Amino acid sequence: MKSANQTKVSEFVFLGLSDPPGVHLPLFLLFLFIYLTSVTGNLLIAILIFIDHSLHTPMYLFLSNLAGLDIFYSSVTSPRMLYDFFSESRTIAVPFCITQFFFFFSFICIELYLLAVMSYDRYIAICHPLHYIQIMHPQTCALMVSAAWTVGFLTSLIHTLCIKMLDFCGPNIIKGFFCDLPQLFLLSCTDTFINVLVMFLVGIIMGSGAFSMTLVPYIRIFHTIIRIQSRNGKLKAFSTCTSHLTVVFIFYGTLISTYLRPSPTSISSEDRLVSVMYTVVTPLTNPLIYSLRSKDLKAALWRSLGVK
């Protein structure tokens, strides 16, 4: 609880990824390369899907949304992290810190729901191929994407409003490079029991709901694939799912290790490594995984370059 002589802090200070000045330049170049590659790869996927009419299908509509989302997602944290490598003042005002968290967590939630929508799309395509066009018509797809974005922002808004009720009286050092829930809980001088409870309840209800909607369809999908007589048919059906499943497990694995665990008493170097994984590396893996495994995307790229 806050005592009478405690004063609210007006800004936080990012500790960053590393203190020794000698490693700042190598880390800056590494993360600059990762960020630019991530943005370029996701932007290329979105542009290819937009200009190539053969990719105007529900699956690639969802993928283009995922690509655009990953650009926003990485841009919330990476540019500031890169700036802080050579900045003498790594401060951020409390309102801006909360704003950064709102957008960052919004994009996390939207991606969870979007991955669930993509799972449902694969379920209809493989288990009900004759009815795919009727079920996944453009209006339905647009509604599903809109719902994912809306629910994602609303979920983040719940946490953001809870954070705004906290008081921060010092210390004001964020042991990382962006504003996140575990860090803000540690810095609060008021009781965070309600916030932690809300985090777990929302995480269990919304997170487990999205997780179930993502993985449950694959039980039916794998059952259908096993019944396919043709070996080539099995491989083709399975190849359309492996990219999506790979992204799902990478994304959920890093999030579970960060949010669905007891409230930490300190932030370790391992925690910062995990935060790098899901803020910087994950947006890069998505275009790499999809571009390397999608023959349609590679064919569209060659057509756009005039290569037959």
Coordinates of C-alpha atoms in Angstrom, one line a residue:
M1 CA 0.0 0.0 0.0
K2 CA 1.1 3.6 -0.6
S3 CA 2.2 5.5 2.4
A4 CA 1.6 9.2 3.0
N5 CA 5.1 10.3 2.1
Q6 CA 5.2 8.4 -1.2
T7 CA 5.1 10.4 -4.4
K8 CA 3.7 9.0 -7.7
V9 CA 6.3 8.7 -10.4
S10 CA 5.6 10.4 -13.7
E11 CA 7.9 8.2 -15.9
F12 CA 9.6 4.9 -16.1
V13 CA 13.2 4.1 -17.2
F14 CA 13.9 1.1 -19.5
L15 CA 16.9 -1.0 -18.4
G16 CA 17.0 -2.5 -21.9
L17 CA 18.5 -5.8 -22.9
S18 CA 22.1 -5.3 -21.9
D19 CA 24.2 -2.7 -20.0
P20 CA 27.7 -3.3 -21.3
P21 CA 28.2 -0.6 -24.0
G22 CA 30.5 -2.9 -26.1
V23 CA 27.5 -5.1 -27.1
H24 CA 25.1 -2.3 -28.0
L25 CA 26.2 -2.0 -31.6
P26 CA 26.1 -5.8 -32.4
L27 CA 22.7 -6.1 -30.7
F28 CA 21.4 -3.0 -32.5
L29 CA 22.5 -4.4 -35.9
L30 CA 21.0 -7.8 -35.1
F31 CA 17.6 -6.5 -34.0
L32 CA 17.5 -3.9 -36.8
F33 CA 18.0 -6.7 -39.3
I34 CA 15.3 -8.9 -37.6
Y35 CA 12.9 -6.0 -37.5
L36 CA 13.4 -4.9 -41.1
T37 CA 13.3 -8.5 -42.3
S38 CA 10.1 -9.0 -40.4
V39 CA 8.4 -5.9 -41.7
T40 CA 9.6 -6.5 -45.3
G41 CA 8.5 -10.2 -45.3
N42 CA 5.1 -9.5 -43.8
L43 CA 4.5 -6.5 -46.1
L44 CA 5.5 -8.6 -49.1
I45 CA 3.0 -11.3 -48.2
A46 CA 0.2 -8.7 -47.8
I47 CA 1.1 -7.0 -51.1
L48 CA 1.2 -10.3 -53.0
I49 CA -2.1 -11.4 -51.7
F50 CA -3.6 -8.0 -52.6
I51 CA -2.4 -7.9 -56.2
D52 CA -2.6 -11.6 -57.2
H53 CA -6.2 -12.6 -57.8
S54 CA -5.4 -16.3 -57.5
L55 CA -4.7 -15.6 -53.8
H56 CA -8.1 -14.0 -53.2
T57 CA -9.3 -16.9 -51.1
P58 CA -10.4 -17.0 -47.4
M59 CA -7.1 -18.7 -46.3
Y60 CA -5.0 -15.9 -47.8
L61 CA -7.4 -13.2 -46.6
F62 CA -6.7 -14.4 -43.1
L63 CA -3.0 -14.7 -43.8
S64 CA -2.8 -11.1 -45.1
N65 CA -4.5 -9.9 -41.9
L66 CA -1.9 -11.9 -39.9
A67 CA 0.9 -10.3 -41.9
G68 CA -0.4 -6.8 -41.3
L69 CA -1.0 -7.6 -37.7
D70 CA 2.6 -8.7 -37.2
I71 CA 3.9 -5.5 -38.7
F72 CA 1.9 -3.5 -36.1
Y73 CA 2.8 -5.9 -33.4
S74 CA 6.6 -5.7 -33.9
S75 CA 6.4 -1.9 -34.5
V76 CA 5.0 -1.2 -31.1
T77 CA 8.2 -2.3 -29.3
S78 CA 11.1 -2.7 -31.8
P79 CA 11.7 0.9 -32.9
R80 CA 11.8 2.1 -29.3
M81 CA 14.1 -0.8 -28.3
L82 CA 16.5 0.1 -31.2
Y83 CA 16.4 3.8 -30.2
D84 CA 17.3 3.0 -26.6
F85 CA 20.5 1.2 -27.5
F86 CA 22.2 4.6 -28.0
S87 CA 19.9 6.9 -26.0
E88 CA 21.2 8.4 -22.8
S89 CA 17.7 8.8 -21.5
R90 CA 15.6 5.7 -21.7
T91 CA 12.6 7.2 -20.0
I92 CA 8.9 6.9 -21.0
A93 CA 6.0 8.8 -19.4
V94 CA 3.6 6.6 -17.5
P95 CA 0.6 7.4 -19.8
F96 CA 2.7 6.6 -22.9
C97 CA 3.8 3.4 -21.2
I98 CA 0.2 2.3 -20.6
T99 CA -0.7 3.2 -24.2
Q100 CA 2.2 1.1 -25.5
F101 CA 0.9 -1.8 -23.4
F102 CA -2.6 -1.3 -24.7
F103 CA -1.6 -1.6 -28.3
F104 CA 0.9 -4.4 -27.7
F105 CA -1.5 -6.5 -25.7
S106 CA -4.3 -5.8 -28.2
F107 CA -2.2 -7.2 -31.1
I108 CA -1.4 -10.3 -29.0
C109 CA -5.1 -10.9 -28.4
I110 CA -6.0 -10.3 -32.0
E111 CA -3.4 -12.8 -33.2
L112 CA -4.8 -15.4 -30.8
Y113 CA -8.3 -15.0 -32.2
L114 CA -7.1 -14.8 -35.8
L115 CA -5.2 -18.0 -35.4
A116 CA -8.4 -19.6 -34.2
V117 CA -10.3 -18.3 -37.2
M118 CA -7.5 -19.7 -39.5
S119 CA -7.9 -23.1 -37.8
Y120 CA -11.7 -23.1 -38.5
D121 CA -10.9 -22.2 -42.1
R122 CA -8.7 -25.3 -42.4
Y123 CA -11.3 -27.4 -40.8
I124 CA -14.0 -26.4 -43.3
A125 CA -11.5 -26.8 -46.2
I126 CA -10.5 -30.3 -45.3
C127 CA -13.5 -31.8 -43.6
H128 CA -16.2 -30.1 -45.6
P129 CA -14.6 -29.3 -49.0
L130 CA -17.9 -29.4 -51.0
H131 CA -19.5 -26.8 -48.8
Y132 CA -16.4 -24.6 -48.4
I133 CA -17.5 -21.9 -50.8
Q134 CA -20.9 -21.6 -49.3
I135 CA -19.7 -21.5 -45.7
M136 CA -16.6 -19.3 -46.1
H137 CA -18.1 -16.7 -48.3
P138 CA -16.6 -13.1 -48.2
Q139 CA -19.2 -11.7 -45.8
T140 CA -18.5 -14.5 -43.3
C141 CA -14.8 -14.1 -43.6
A142 CA -15.0 -10.3 -43.1
L143 CA -17.2 -10.8 -40.1
M144 CA -14.8 -13.3 -38.5
V145 CA -11.8 -11.0 -39.0
S146 CA -13.7 -8.0 -37.7
A147 CA -14.7 -10.0 -34.6
A148 CA -11.1 -11.0 -34.0
W149 CA -9.9 -7.4 -34.1
T150 CA -12.8 -6.1 -31.9
V151 CA -12.6 -8.8 -29.2
G152 CA -8.8 -8.3 -29.2
F153 CA -9.0 -4.6 -28.5
L154 CA -11.8 -5.1 -25.9
T155 CA -9.7 -7.8 -24.0
S156 CA -6.7 -5.5 -23.9
L157 CA -8.9 -2.6 -22.8
I158 CA -10.0 -4.5 -19.7
H159 CA -6.4 -5.0 -18.6
T160 CA -5.5 -1.4 -19.5
L161 CA -8.3 0.1 -17.3
C162 CA -7.2 -2.1 -14.4
I163 CA -3.6 -0.8 -14.8
K164 CA -4.8 2.8 -14.8
M165 CA -6.2 2.2 -11.3
L166 CA -2.7 1.3 -10.0
D167 CA -0.3 3.8 -8.3
F168 CA 3.4 3.9 -9.1
C169 CA 5.5 5.4 -6.4
G170 CA 9.0 4.1 -7.2
P171 CA 11.3 2.4 -8.0
N172 CA 10.6 3.2 -11.7
I173 CA 13.1 0.9 -13.4
I174 CA 11.6 -1.4 -16.1
K175 CA 14.0 -4.4 -16.4
G176 CA 13.3 -4.8 -20.1
F177 CA 12.7 -2.8 -23.2
F178 CA 8.9 -2.3 -23.3
C179 CA 5.9 -2.0 -20.9
D180 CA 4.3 -5.3 -20.0
L181 CA 2.0 -6.6 -17.3
P182 CA 4.5 -8.5 -15.1
Q183 CA 6.8 -5.4 -15.1
L184 CA 4.0 -3.0 -14.2
F185 CA 2.8 -5.2 -11.4
L186 CA 6.2 -5.3 -9.9
L187 CA 6.5 -1.5 -10.0
S188 CA 3.1 -0.8 -8.5
C189 CA 3.0 0.4 -4.9
T190 CA -0.7 -0.6 -4.5
D191 CA -2.1 -4.1 -4.1
T192 CA -2.2 -5.9 -7.5
F193 CA -4.3 -8.8 -6.3
I194 CA -7.3 -7.7 -8.4
N195 CA -5.1 -7.1 -11.5
V196 CA -3.5 -10.5 -11.2
L197 CA -6.9 -12.1 -10.7
V198 CA -8.3 -10.3 -13.7
M199 CA -5.2 -11.4 -15.8
F200 CA -5.7 -15.1 -14.9
L201 CA -9.5 -15.0 -15.3
V202 CA -9.4 -13.3 -18.6
G203 CA -6.4 -15.4 -19.7
I204 CA -8.2 -18.6 -18.7
I205 CA -11.6 -17.6 -20.2
M206 CA -10.5 -15.8 -23.4
G207 CA -7.1 -17.5 -23.8
S208 CA -8.3 -21.0 -23.3
G209 CA -11.3 -20.3 -25.5
A210 CA -9.1 -19.2 -28.3
F211 CA -6.7 -22.1 -27.7
S212 CA -9.6 -24.6 -27.8
M213 CA -11.0 -23.1 -30.9
T214 CA -7.6 -23.3 -32.5
L215 CA -6.7 -26.9 -31.6
V216 CA -10.1 -28.7 -31.3
P217 CA -10.8 -28.5 -35.1
Y218 CA -7.5 -30.3 -35.7
I219 CA -8.8 -33.4 -33.9
R220 CA -11.4 -33.7 -36.7
I221 CA -8.9 -32.6 -39.3
F222 CA -6.3 -35.3 -38.5
H223 CA -9.1 -37.9 -38.3
T224 CA -10.2 -36.8 -41.8
I225 CA -6.6 -36.9 -43.1
I226 CA -6.1 -40.4 -41.8
R227 CA -9.1 -41.6 -43.8
I228 CA -7.8 -40.2 -47.1
Q229 CA -6.8 -43.2 -49.2
S230 CA -4.3 -41.4 -51.5
R231 CA -0.8 -40.8 -50.0
N232 CA -0.4 -37.6 -52.1
G233 CA -3.8 -36.5 -50.8
K234 CA -2.7 -37.0 -47.2
L235 CA 0.5 -35.1 -47.8
K236 CA -1.3 -32.2 -49.5
A237 CA -3.9 -31.9 -46.8
F238 CA -1.3 -32.1 -44.0
S239 CA 1.0 -29.6 -45.7
T240 CA -1.8 -27.0 -45.5
C241 CA -1.9 -27.3 -41.7
T242 CA 1.7 -27.6 -40.7
S243 CA 2.6 -23.9 -41.2
H244 CA -0.4 -22.8 -39.2
L245 CA 0.3 -25.3 -36.4
T246 CA 4.0 -24.3 -36.2
V247 CA 3.0 -20.6 -35.7
V248 CA 0.4 -21.6 -33.1
F249 CA 2.8 -23.6 -31.0
I250 CA 5.6 -20.9 -31.1
F251 CA 3.2 -18.1 -30.3
Y252 CA 1.3 -19.9 -27.5
G253 CA 4.5 -21.4 -26.0
T254 CA 6.1 -18.0 -25.4
L255 CA 2.8 -16.4 -24.1
I256 CA 2.1 -19.2 -21.6
S257 CA 5.5 -18.9 -20.1
T258 CA 5.0 -15.1 -19.6
Y259 CA 1.4 -14.6 -18.6
L260 CA -0.1 -17.8 -17.2
R261 CA 2.2 -18.3 -14.3
P262 CA 2.4 -17.1 -10.7
S263 CA 3.2 -13.4 -10.4
P264 CA 7.0 -13.0 -10.4
T265 CA 8.9 -11.3 -7.6
S266 CA 11.6 -10.2 -10.0
I267 CA 12.5 -10.2 -13.8
S268 CA 15.3 -12.5 -14.7
S269 CA 17.5 -12.6 -17.8
E270 CA 15.5 -15.6 -18.9
D271 CA 12.3 -13.6 -18.7
R272 CA 13.8 -10.9 -21.0
L273 CA 14.9 -13.6 -23.4
V274 CA 11.4 -14.9 -23.6
S275 CA 10.1 -11.4 -24.2
V276 CA 12.5 -11.0 -27.1
M277 CA 11.1 -14.2 -28.5
Y278 CA 7.5 -13.2 -28.6
T279 CA 8.0 -9.5 -29.4
V280 CA 10.8 -9.6 -32.0
V281 CA 11.4 -13.1 -33.2
T282 CA 7.8 -14.4 -33.6
P283 CA 6.7 -11.7 -36.2
L284 CA 9.8 -12.8 -38.2
T285 CA 9.0 -16.5 -38.1
N286 CA 5.5 -16.1 -39.5
P287 CA 6.5 -14.9 -43.0
L288 CA 9.4 -17.3 -43.1
I289 CA 7.2 -20.3 -42.2
Y290 CA 4.4 -19.4 -44.6
S291 CA 6.5 -18.3 -47.5
L292 CA 8.7 -21.4 -47.4
R293 CA 5.8 -23.8 -47.2
S294 CA 3.3 -22.1 -49.5
K295 CA 3.7 -23.0 -53.1
D296 CA 0.9 -20.5 -54.0
L297 CA 2.8 -17.6 -52.4
K298 CA 6.1 -18.6 -54.1
A299 CA 4.3 -18.9 -57.5
A300 CA 2.7 -15.5 -57.0
L301 CA 6.1 -14.0 -56.2
W302 CA 7.6 -15.3 -59.4
R303 CA 4.6 -14.1 -61.4
S304 CA 4.9 -10.6 -60.0
L305 CA 8.6 -10.6 -60.9
G306 CA 7.8 -11.8 -64.5
V307 CA 9.5 -15.1 -64.0
K308 CA 7.7 -18.1 -65.6

